[in-house]
Short mmCIF file of C-alpha atoms in Angstrom, two decimals:
data_model
loop_
_atom_site.label_atom_id
_atom_site.label_comp_id
_atom_site.label_asym_id
_atom_site.label_seq_id
_atom_site.Cartn_x
_atom_site.Cartn_y
_atom_site.Cartn_z
CA MET W 1 0.00 0.00 0.00
CA TRP W 2 2.71 2.53 0.94
CA GLY W 3 4.64 1.73 -2.21
CA GLY W 4 1.61 2.66 -4.32
CA LEU W 5 1.16 5.88 -2.35
CA PHE W 6 4.79 6.89 -2.85
CA LEU W 7 4.53 6.11 -6.54
CA ALA W 8 1.36 8.22 -6.82
CA LEU W 9 3.03 11.12 -4.98
CA ALA W 10 6.13 10.90 -7.13
CA CYS W 11 4.03 10.96 -10.30
CA ALA W 12 1.95 13.85 -9.00
CA GLN W 13 5.09 15.84 -8.24
CA THR W 14 6.73 15.20 -11.61
CA ALA W 15 3.67 15.79 -13.75
CA PRO W 16 3.69 19.59 -13.32
CA LEU W 17 7.41 19.69 -14.03
CA SER W 18 6.89 17.71 -17.22
CA SER W 19 4.09 20.01 -18.37
CA LYS W 20 6.21 23.09 -17.61
CA LYS W 21 9.07 21.61 -19.58
CA ALA W 22 6.69 20.94 -22.47
CA GLU W 23 5.50 24.57 -22.31
CA ARG W 24 9.09 25.85 -22.47
CA GLU W 25 9.86 23.60 -25.42
CA GLN W 26 6.80 24.91 -27.24
CA VAL W 27 7.86 28.52 -26.67
CA ARG W 28 11.41 28.09 -27.96
CA PRO W 29 10.48 27.12 -31.52
CA LEU W 30 8.01 30.00 -31.68
CA GLU W 31 10.67 32.45 -30.48
CA SER W 32 13.22 30.99 -32.89
CA ALA W 33 10.78 31.29 -35.78
CA SER W 34 10.03 34.90 -34.85
CA ILE W 35 13.74 35.73 -34.71
CA ALA W 36 14.33 34.02 -38.07
CA ARG W 37 11.50 36.02 -39.65
CA GLY W 38 12.93 39.15 -38.01
CA LEU W 39 16.32 38.47 -39.61
CA ILE W 40 14.63 38.37 -43.00
CA GLY W 41 12.88 41.65 -42.22
CA TYR W 42 16.19 43.14 -41.09
CA LYS W 43 17.87 42.09 -44.33
CA ASN W 44 14.98 43.50 -46.39
CA HIS W 45 14.51 46.82 -44.59
CA CYS W 46 17.43 47.64 -42.30
CA ALA W 47 20.70 46.11 -43.52
CA ILE W 48 21.12 48.69 -46.26
CA CYS W 49 21.64 51.39 -43.62
CA HIS W 50 22.61 49.56 -40.40
CA PHE W 51 25.30 47.05 -39.48
CA SER W 52 24.05 44.23 -37.28
CA GLN W 53 27.38 42.94 -35.99
CA SER W 54 28.96 46.30 -35.26
CA GLY W 55 28.17 49.56 -33.54
CA ALA W 56 29.91 51.42 -36.36
CA LYS W 57 27.93 53.83 -38.47
CA LYS W 58 26.97 52.73 -41.96
CA VAL W 59 24.32 55.22 -43.10
CA GLY W 60 22.63 54.95 -39.71
CA PRO W 61 24.18 53.68 -36.48
CA GLY W 62 25.21 50.05 -36.06
CA LEU W 63 22.67 48.05 -34.12
CA LYS W 64 24.90 45.58 -32.29
CA ASP W 65 24.07 45.65 -28.57
CA ILE W 66 21.31 48.23 -29.10
CA TYR W 67 19.33 46.82 -26.16
CA ASN W 68 22.41 46.67 -23.93
CA LEU W 69 23.31 50.30 -24.58
CA GLY W 70 20.11 51.40 -22.88
CA LYS W 71 19.71 54.70 -24.73
CA PHE W 72 19.37 55.98 -28.27
CA ALA W 73 21.59 58.79 -29.55
CA ASP W 74 18.84 61.24 -28.55
CA ALA W 75 19.05 59.87 -24.95
CA SER W 76 15.62 58.20 -25.09
CA LYS W 77 15.38 54.78 -23.43
CA VAL W 78 15.77 51.63 -25.54
CA ASN W 79 12.91 49.19 -24.92
CA ASP W 80 10.46 47.32 -27.11
CA ALA W 81 7.98 50.19 -27.26
CA SER W 82 10.58 52.82 -28.16
CA VAL W 83 12.22 50.58 -30.77
CA GLU W 84 8.83 49.88 -32.35
CA LYS W 85 8.01 53.58 -32.34
CA TRP W 86 11.36 54.44 -33.92
CA ILE W 87 10.89 51.84 -36.66
CA LEU W 88 7.33 52.89 -37.41
CA ASN W 89 7.85 56.65 -37.29
CA GLY W 90 11.44 56.90 -38.46
CA GLY W 91 13.82 59.50 -37.16
CA LYS W 92 16.52 61.84 -38.28
CA ASP W 93 17.60 60.53 -41.69
CA MET W 94 15.57 57.32 -41.16
CA PRO W 95 12.41 56.73 -43.17
CA PRO W 96 9.24 55.55 -41.42
CA PHE W 97 8.16 51.96 -41.97
CA LYS W 98 4.59 52.42 -40.73
CA GLY W 99 3.00 51.44 -44.04
CA GLU W 100 5.51 48.72 -44.86
CA LEU W 101 5.45 46.51 -41.77
CA ASP W 102 2.43 44.94 -40.15
CA GLN W 103 2.33 44.26 -36.38
CA SER W 104 3.60 40.70 -36.78
CA GLN W 105 6.56 41.77 -38.91
CA LEU W 106 7.35 44.53 -36.44
CA HIS W 107 7.25 42.08 -33.52
CA ASP W 108 9.57 39.69 -35.40
CA LEU W 109 12.00 42.48 -36.26
CA VAL W 110 12.17 43.58 -32.63
CA ALA W 111 12.72 39.96 -31.56
CA TYR W 112 15.70 39.79 -33.93
CA LEU W 113 17.13 43.14 -32.83
CA LYS W 114 17.14 41.90 -29.24
CA THR W 115 19.57 39.15 -30.28
CA LEU W 116 22.20 41.57 -31.60
#
């Protein structure tokens, strides 16, 4: 009887861990797919003016470590909302992409930029 109880408790304790692990594994491919789509968006819209693996200026500033820098050149804070706003509205010498990117493409591009 006790053996069956211990087995039931052990299964009950591992079941939530297994489901949490399954949830994490489901999230990773979605994040990876978003980043991969963001890379394509970067190549199509950003690479002409911005380096991805350097902070050096091309036409616009290099984007390597943009999230780690914490601030844009105008001293505004770097976060998802400000990056999205900058992409959509443009800035000094940067065209706006409001009509060219839908919300999903914007989200994917931001996901990619966070990996730089």
